[in-house]
């Protein structure tokens, strides 16, 4: 298996972004890729905002790959109960206890979803971590870079954590093609520039790119300023699909 063009550099990875940008599907891809590389992977589902797109709904897929899932039950609130804290905090510490481990936190959308994440900010910030801010130009509420940066600042304020990179996940699910991805690159580049962050990668359809994403999508490589091409598969489905 050819390794993906981008891999987390820290044992704790937080995935955040605006509603509907594809955080959960990206989190699943990152988790499955890490497990395939032999890492001990734990996925924390902290998406308390959208009940239709949660990583814990794909527990079977993750279990099959050998990834552990922490999926708390929230009683109609965006805050966790004591049992949740008792599960997540040790998981963060365990991820940092030795090499070959990765904890991925699938956070909720916008500042509302980041509130639950803020409960664990001190523990996350106490050691090395990365926080990806996922953007998708196809989302109609954040089609202007300044709007996307405003959402980022709200997420950072509520989560008490700072983003470390932007991830360009511009897509239209199965209808994503080179034109769709290309249209999102200038947008993501400007978001990264305004936010003062690097652009970590640009996602591309795995079925189209396969293991030759850098050749089939040459303009998306590092030399093109779009970050490395990161092949992803669509796992998340809407209730009506």
mmCIF file of C-alpha atoms in Angstrom:
data_model
loop_
_atom_site.group_PDB
_atom_site.id
_atom_site.type_symbol
_atom_site.label_atom_id
_atom_site.label_comp_id
_atom_site.label_asym_id
_atom_site.label_seq_id
_atom_site.Cartn_x
_atom_site.Cartn_y
_atom_site.Cartn_z
ATOM 1 C CA UNK A 1 0.000 0.000 0.000
ATOM 2 C CA UNK A 2 1.327 3.395 -0.978
ATOM 3 C CA UNK A 3 1.275 5.676 2.078
ATOM 4 C CA UNK A 4 -0.914 8.807 1.850
ATOM 5 C CA UNK A 5 0.791 12.056 0.966
ATOM 6 C CA UNK A 6 -0.010 13.551 4.374
ATOM 7 C CA UNK A 7 0.211 11.925 7.795
ATOM 8 C CA UNK A 8 -0.270 13.515 11.235
ATOM 9 C CA UNK A 9 2.949 14.532 12.941
ATOM 10 C CA UNK A 10 1.457 14.455 16.459
ATOM 11 C CA UNK A 11 -0.256 11.628 18.372
ATOM 12 C CA UNK A 12 -3.416 13.714 18.886
ATOM 13 C CA UNK A 13 -5.287 15.061 15.852
ATOM 14 C CA UNK A 14 -8.404 17.231 16.130
ATOM 15 C CA UNK A 15 -10.610 17.674 13.047
ATOM 16 C CA UNK A 16 -12.805 20.792 13.048
ATOM 17 C CA UNK A 17 -14.676 22.952 10.578
ATOM 18 C CA UNK A 18 -17.981 24.418 9.471
ATOM 19 C CA UNK A 19 -21.145 22.322 9.356
ATOM 20 C CA UNK A 20 -21.172 19.959 6.379
ATOM 21 C CA UNK A 21 -17.618 20.449 5.134
ATOM 22 C CA UNK A 22 -16.942 16.718 5.402
ATOM 23 C CA UNK A 23 -15.135 16.457 8.755
ATOM 24 C CA UNK A 24 -16.498 13.032 9.581
ATOM 25 C CA UNK A 25 -15.732 11.471 6.212
ATOM 26 C CA UNK A 26 -12.223 12.936 6.341
ATOM 27 C CA UNK A 27 -11.763 11.662 9.909
ATOM 28 C CA UNK A 28 -12.749 8.169 8.774
ATOM 29 C CA UNK A 29 -10.221 8.272 5.926
ATOM 30 C CA UNK A 30 -7.478 9.491 8.243
ATOM 31 C CA UNK A 31 -8.290 6.771 10.771
ATOM 32 C CA UNK A 32 -8.411 3.970 8.213
ATOM 33 C CA UNK A 33 -5.155 5.114 6.601
ATOM 34 C CA UNK A 34 -3.435 5.266 9.986
ATOM 35 C CA UNK A 35 -4.699 1.803 10.932
ATOM 36 C CA UNK A 36 -3.488 0.443 7.590
ATOM 37 C CA UNK A 37 -0.030 1.809 8.418
ATOM 38 C CA UNK A 38 -0.079 -0.253 11.593
ATOM 39 C CA UNK A 39 -0.888 2.484 14.081
ATOM 40 C CA UNK A 40 -3.047 1.906 17.133
ATOM 41 C CA UNK A 41 -5.946 4.232 16.317
ATOM 42 C CA UNK A 42 -8.680 5.660 18.538
ATOM 43 C CA UNK A 43 -11.473 7.827 17.140
ATOM 44 C CA UNK A 44 -13.372 10.103 19.517
ATOM 45 C CA UNK A 45 -16.807 11.162 18.279
ATOM 46 C CA UNK A 46 -17.413 14.629 19.726
ATOM 47 C CA UNK A 47 -19.928 15.733 17.106
ATOM 48 C CA UNK A 48 -22.831 16.706 19.350
ATOM 49 C CA UNK A 49 -24.430 18.952 16.735
ATOM 50 C CA UNK A 50 -25.391 16.817 13.732
ATOM 51 C CA UNK A 51 -26.905 13.384 14.523
ATOM 52 C CA UNK A 52 -26.862 12.349 10.853
ATOM 53 C CA UNK A 53 -23.115 12.520 10.195
ATOM 54 C CA UNK A 54 -21.191 11.046 13.096
ATOM 55 C CA UNK A 55 -18.091 8.890 13.036
ATOM 56 C CA UNK A 56 -19.601 6.550 15.625
ATOM 57 C CA UNK A 57 -22.241 5.575 13.036
ATOM 58 C CA UNK A 58 -19.404 3.838 11.186
ATOM 59 C CA UNK A 59 -18.189 1.806 14.138
ATOM 60 C CA UNK A 60 -18.352 -1.399 12.102
ATOM 61 C CA UNK A 61 -16.028 0.009 9.461
ATOM 62 C CA UNK A 62 -13.582 1.211 12.099
ATOM 63 C CA UNK A 63 -13.811 -1.978 14.146
ATOM 64 C CA UNK A 64 -12.980 -4.022 11.067
ATOM 65 C CA UNK A 65 -9.864 -1.905 10.572
ATOM 66 C CA UNK A 66 -8.854 -2.392 14.200
ATOM 67 C CA UNK A 67 -9.622 1.174 15.283
ATOM 68 C CA UNK A 68 -11.202 1.863 18.664
ATOM 69 C CA UNK A 69 -14.207 4.195 18.864
ATOM 70 C CA UNK A 70 -15.214 6.365 21.818
ATOM 71 C CA UNK A 71 -18.819 7.336 21.223
ATOM 72 C CA UNK A 72 -20.483 9.045 24.188
ATOM 73 C CA UNK A 73 -24.212 9.424 24.556
ATOM 74 C CA UNK A 74 -25.306 13.047 24.879
ATOM 75 C CA UNK A 75 -28.651 13.751 26.485
ATOM 76 C CA UNK A 76 -29.789 16.599 24.250
ATOM 77 C CA UNK A 77 -26.883 18.847 25.174
ATOM 78 C CA UNK A 78 -23.612 19.981 23.654
ATOM 79 C CA UNK A 79 -21.728 19.257 26.876
ATOM 80 C CA UNK A 80 -20.391 15.949 28.090
ATOM 81 C CA UNK A 81 -21.227 14.088 31.272
ATOM 82 C CA UNK A 82 -18.682 12.933 33.867
ATOM 83 C CA UNK A 83 -18.398 9.503 32.262
ATOM 84 C CA UNK A 84 -17.259 11.077 28.999
ATOM 85 C CA UNK A 85 -14.440 12.972 30.670
ATOM 86 C CA UNK A 86 -13.359 9.772 32.362
ATOM 87 C CA UNK A 87 -13.064 8.089 28.966
ATOM 88 C CA UNK A 88 -11.512 10.755 26.782
ATOM 89 C CA UNK A 89 -8.874 12.183 29.089
ATOM 90 C CA UNK A 90 -7.115 8.827 29.595
ATOM 91 C CA UNK A 91 -7.360 8.197 25.838
ATOM 92 C CA UNK A 92 -5.460 11.428 25.134
ATOM 93 C CA UNK A 93 -2.776 10.505 27.642
ATOM 94 C CA UNK A 94 -2.548 6.954 26.292
ATOM 95 C CA UNK A 95 -2.045 8.237 22.739
ATOM 96 C CA UNK A 96 1.033 10.075 23.965
ATOM 97 C CA UNK A 97 2.339 7.220 26.085
ATOM 98 C CA UNK A 98 4.269 5.550 23.289
ATOM 99 C CA UNK A 99 5.012 5.540 19.590
ATOM 100 C CA UNK A 100 2.649 4.055 17.046
ATOM 101 C CA UNK A 101 -0.555 5.555 18.444
ATOM 102 C CA UNK A 102 -2.975 8.112 17.061
ATOM 103 C CA UNK A 103 -6.067 9.686 18.616
ATOM 104 C CA UNK A 104 -8.419 11.419 16.162
ATOM 105 C CA UNK A 105 -11.104 13.727 17.544
ATOM 106 C CA UNK A 106 -14.054 14.287 15.199
ATOM 107 C CA UNK A 107 -15.367 17.586 16.622
ATOM 108 C CA UNK A 108 -18.748 19.139 15.989
ATOM 109 C CA UNK A 109 -19.307 21.925 13.499
ATOM 110 C CA UNK A 110 -18.738 25.606 14.197
ATOM 111 C CA UNK A 111 -18.372 27.164 17.648
ATOM 112 C CA UNK A 112 -21.358 25.236 19.047
ATOM 113 C CA UNK A 113 -19.718 21.916 18.291
ATOM 114 C CA UNK A 114 -16.398 23.172 19.631
ATOM 115 C CA UNK A 115 -17.873 23.759 23.077
ATOM 116 C CA UNK A 116 -17.605 20.088 24.030
ATOM 117 C CA UNK A 117 -14.041 20.047 22.728
ATOM 118 C CA UNK A 118 -13.206 22.954 25.018
ATOM 119 C CA UNK A 119 -13.836 20.761 28.046
ATOM 120 C CA UNK A 120 -10.681 18.825 27.195
ATOM 121 C CA UNK A 121 -8.561 21.701 25.917
ATOM 122 C CA UNK A 122 -6.088 21.721 28.799
ATOM 123 C CA UNK A 123 -5.306 18.040 28.381
ATOM 124 C CA UNK A 124 -5.035 18.277 24.589
ATOM 125 C CA UNK A 125 -2.856 21.401 24.757
ATOM 126 C CA UNK A 126 -0.593 19.880 27.417
ATOM 127 C CA UNK A 127 1.270 17.887 24.775
ATOM 128 C CA UNK A 128 1.834 17.792 21.028
ATOM 129 C CA UNK A 129 -1.329 18.000 18.963
ATOM 130 C CA UNK A 130 -2.524 19.057 15.534
ATOM 131 C CA UNK A 131 -5.855 20.674 14.727
ATOM 132 C CA UNK A 132 -7.025 20.641 11.134
ATOM 133 C CA UNK A 133 -9.495 23.291 10.033
ATOM 134 C CA UNK A 134 -11.404 21.651 7.187
ATOM 135 C CA UNK A 135 -12.808 23.872 4.433
ATOM 136 C CA UNK A 136 -15.093 23.070 1.521
ATOM 137 C CA UNK A 137 -15.807 25.799 -1.009
ATOM 138 C CA UNK A 138 -18.928 23.913 -2.101
ATOM 139 C CA UNK A 139 -20.602 24.742 1.223
ATOM 140 C CA UNK A 140 -22.827 27.717 0.513
ATOM 141 C CA UNK A 141 -22.400 29.402 3.912
ATOM 142 C CA UNK A 142 -18.618 29.750 3.741
ATOM 143 C CA UNK A 143 -17.846 30.501 0.111
ATOM 144 C CA UNK A 144 -15.869 33.615 0.984
ATOM 145 C CA UNK A 145 -12.439 33.106 2.603
ATOM 146 C CA UNK A 146 -13.092 35.810 5.194
ATOM 147 C CA UNK A 147 -16.279 34.031 6.280
ATOM 148 C CA UNK A 148 -14.388 30.765 6.691
ATOM 149 C CA UNK A 149 -11.709 32.468 8.797
ATOM 150 C CA UNK A 150 -14.390 34.043 10.978
ATOM 151 C CA UNK A 151 -15.804 30.569 11.669
ATOM 152 C CA UNK A 152 -12.308 29.334 12.467
ATOM 153 C CA UNK A 153 -11.769 32.090 15.038
ATOM 154 C CA UNK A 154 -15.093 31.232 16.678
ATOM 155 C CA UNK A 155 -14.098 27.566 16.858
ATOM 156 C CA UNK A 156 -10.730 28.433 18.377
ATOM 157 C CA UNK A 157 -12.369 30.674 20.967
ATOM 158 C CA UNK A 158 -14.877 28.028 22.042
ATOM 159 C CA UNK A 159 -12.469 25.089 21.949
ATOM 160 C CA UNK A 160 -9.585 26.986 23.600
ATOM 161 C CA UNK A 161 -7.317 25.348 21.035
ATOM 162 C CA UNK A 162 -5.468 26.787 18.037
ATOM 163 C CA UNK A 163 -5.676 25.347 14.550
ATOM 164 C CA UNK A 164 -2.348 24.203 13.138
ATOM 165 C CA UNK A 165 -3.263 23.807 9.452
ATOM 166 C CA UNK A 166 -6.033 24.124 6.875
ATOM 167 C CA UNK A 167 -7.283 21.048 5.027
ATOM 168 C CA UNK A 168 -8.913 21.647 1.639
ATOM 169 C CA UNK A 169 -11.818 19.219 1.350
ATOM 170 C CA UNK A 170 -13.760 20.869 -1.475
ATOM 171 C CA UNK A 171 -16.052 18.204 -2.899
ATOM 172 C CA UNK A 172 -19.519 17.286 -4.163
ATOM 173 C CA UNK A 173 -19.421 13.706 -2.870
ATOM 174 C CA UNK A 174 -19.617 11.258 -5.804
ATOM 175 C CA UNK A 175 -19.880 14.133 -8.270
ATOM 176 C CA UNK A 176 -16.438 15.441 -7.340
ATOM 177 C CA UNK A 177 -14.103 15.733 -10.315
ATOM 178 C CA UNK A 178 -10.930 17.615 -11.181
ATOM 179 C CA UNK A 179 -12.859 20.803 -11.934
ATOM 180 C CA UNK A 180 -14.579 20.768 -8.529
ATOM 181 C CA UNK A 181 -11.317 20.207 -6.695
ATOM 182 C CA UNK A 182 -9.483 22.823 -8.753
ATOM 183 C CA UNK A 183 -12.163 25.434 -8.030
ATOM 184 C CA UNK A 184 -11.587 24.993 -4.314
ATOM 185 C CA UNK A 185 -7.817 25.454 -4.332
ATOM 186 C CA UNK A 186 -7.645 29.284 -4.572
ATOM 187 C CA UNK A 187 -10.312 29.501 -1.883
ATOM 188 C CA UNK A 188 -8.405 27.226 0.494
ATOM 189 C CA UNK A 189 -5.139 29.011 -0.229
ATOM 190 C CA UNK A 190 -6.696 32.355 0.673
ATOM 191 C CA UNK A 191 -8.247 30.947 3.864
ATOM 192 C CA UNK A 192 -4.827 29.631 4.882
ATOM 193 C CA UNK A 193 -3.183 32.960 4.060
ATOM 194 C CA UNK A 194 -5.703 35.003 6.036
ATOM 195 C CA UNK A 195 -5.499 32.589 8.967
ATOM 196 C CA UNK A 196 -1.703 32.525 8.917
ATOM 197 C CA UNK A 197 -1.682 28.727 8.620
ATOM 198 C CA UNK A 198 -0.168 26.209 6.180
ATOM 199 C CA UNK A 199 -2.393 24.377 3.725
ATOM 200 C CA UNK A 200 -1.780 20.762 4.731
ATOM 201 C CA UNK A 201 -3.391 18.985 1.796
ATOM 202 C CA UNK A 202 -6.100 18.963 -0.849
ATOM 203 C CA UNK A 203 -8.380 15.945 -0.945
ATOM 204 C CA UNK A 204 -8.975 14.176 -4.259
ATOM 205 C CA UNK A 205 -11.332 11.279 -5.075
ATOM 206 C CA UNK A 206 -9.526 8.023 -4.364
ATOM 207 C CA UNK A 207 -11.453 6.149 -7.052
ATOM 208 C CA UNK A 208 -10.262 8.583 -9.710
ATOM 209 C CA UNK A 209 -6.765 9.132 -8.436
ATOM 210 C CA UNK A 210 -5.943 5.733 -7.022
ATOM 211 C CA UNK A 211 -2.305 5.529 -6.081
ATOM 212 C CA UNK A 212 -1.338 8.014 -8.793
ATOM 213 C CA UNK A 213 -2.994 11.128 -7.360
ATOM 214 C CA UNK A 214 0.137 13.163 -7.827
ATOM 215 C CA UNK A 215 0.185 12.313 -11.540
ATOM 216 C CA UNK A 216 -3.529 12.419 -12.291
ATOM 217 C CA UNK A 217 -3.920 15.676 -10.385
ATOM 218 C CA UNK A 218 -0.509 17.289 -11.036
ATOM 219 C CA UNK A 219 -1.595 20.842 -10.285
ATOM 220 C CA UNK A 220 -2.569 19.808 -6.761
ATOM 221 C CA UNK A 221 0.897 18.700 -5.693
ATOM 222 C CA UNK A 222 3.211 20.547 -3.349
ATOM 223 C CA UNK A 223 4.702 22.579 -6.190
ATOM 224 C CA UNK A 224 1.246 23.922 -6.995
ATOM 225 C CA UNK A 225 0.816 25.401 -3.545
ATOM 226 C CA UNK A 226 -2.280 23.346 -2.797
ATOM 227 C CA UNK A 227 -0.651 21.030 -0.300
ATOM 228 C CA UNK A 228 -0.179 17.356 -0.989
ATOM 229 C CA UNK A 229 -3.031 15.517 -2.770
ATOM 230 C CA UNK A 230 -4.822 13.321 -0.244
ATOM 231 C CA UNK A 231 -6.988 10.567 -1.801
ATOM 232 C CA UNK A 232 -10.261 10.007 0.062
ATOM 233 C CA UNK A 233 -13.171 7.628 -0.301
ATOM 234 C CA UNK A 234 -16.794 8.514 0.428
ATOM 235 C CA UNK A 235 -17.996 6.555 3.458
ATOM 236 C CA UNK A 236 -20.526 8.957 4.938
ATOM 237 C CA UNK A 237 -23.985 8.768 3.426
ATOM 238 C CA UNK A 238 -27.025 10.930 4.008
ATOM 239 C CA UNK A 239 -30.138 9.293 5.496
ATOM 240 C CA UNK A 240 -31.851 9.513 2.114
ATOM 241 C CA UNK A 241 -29.020 7.852 0.133
#
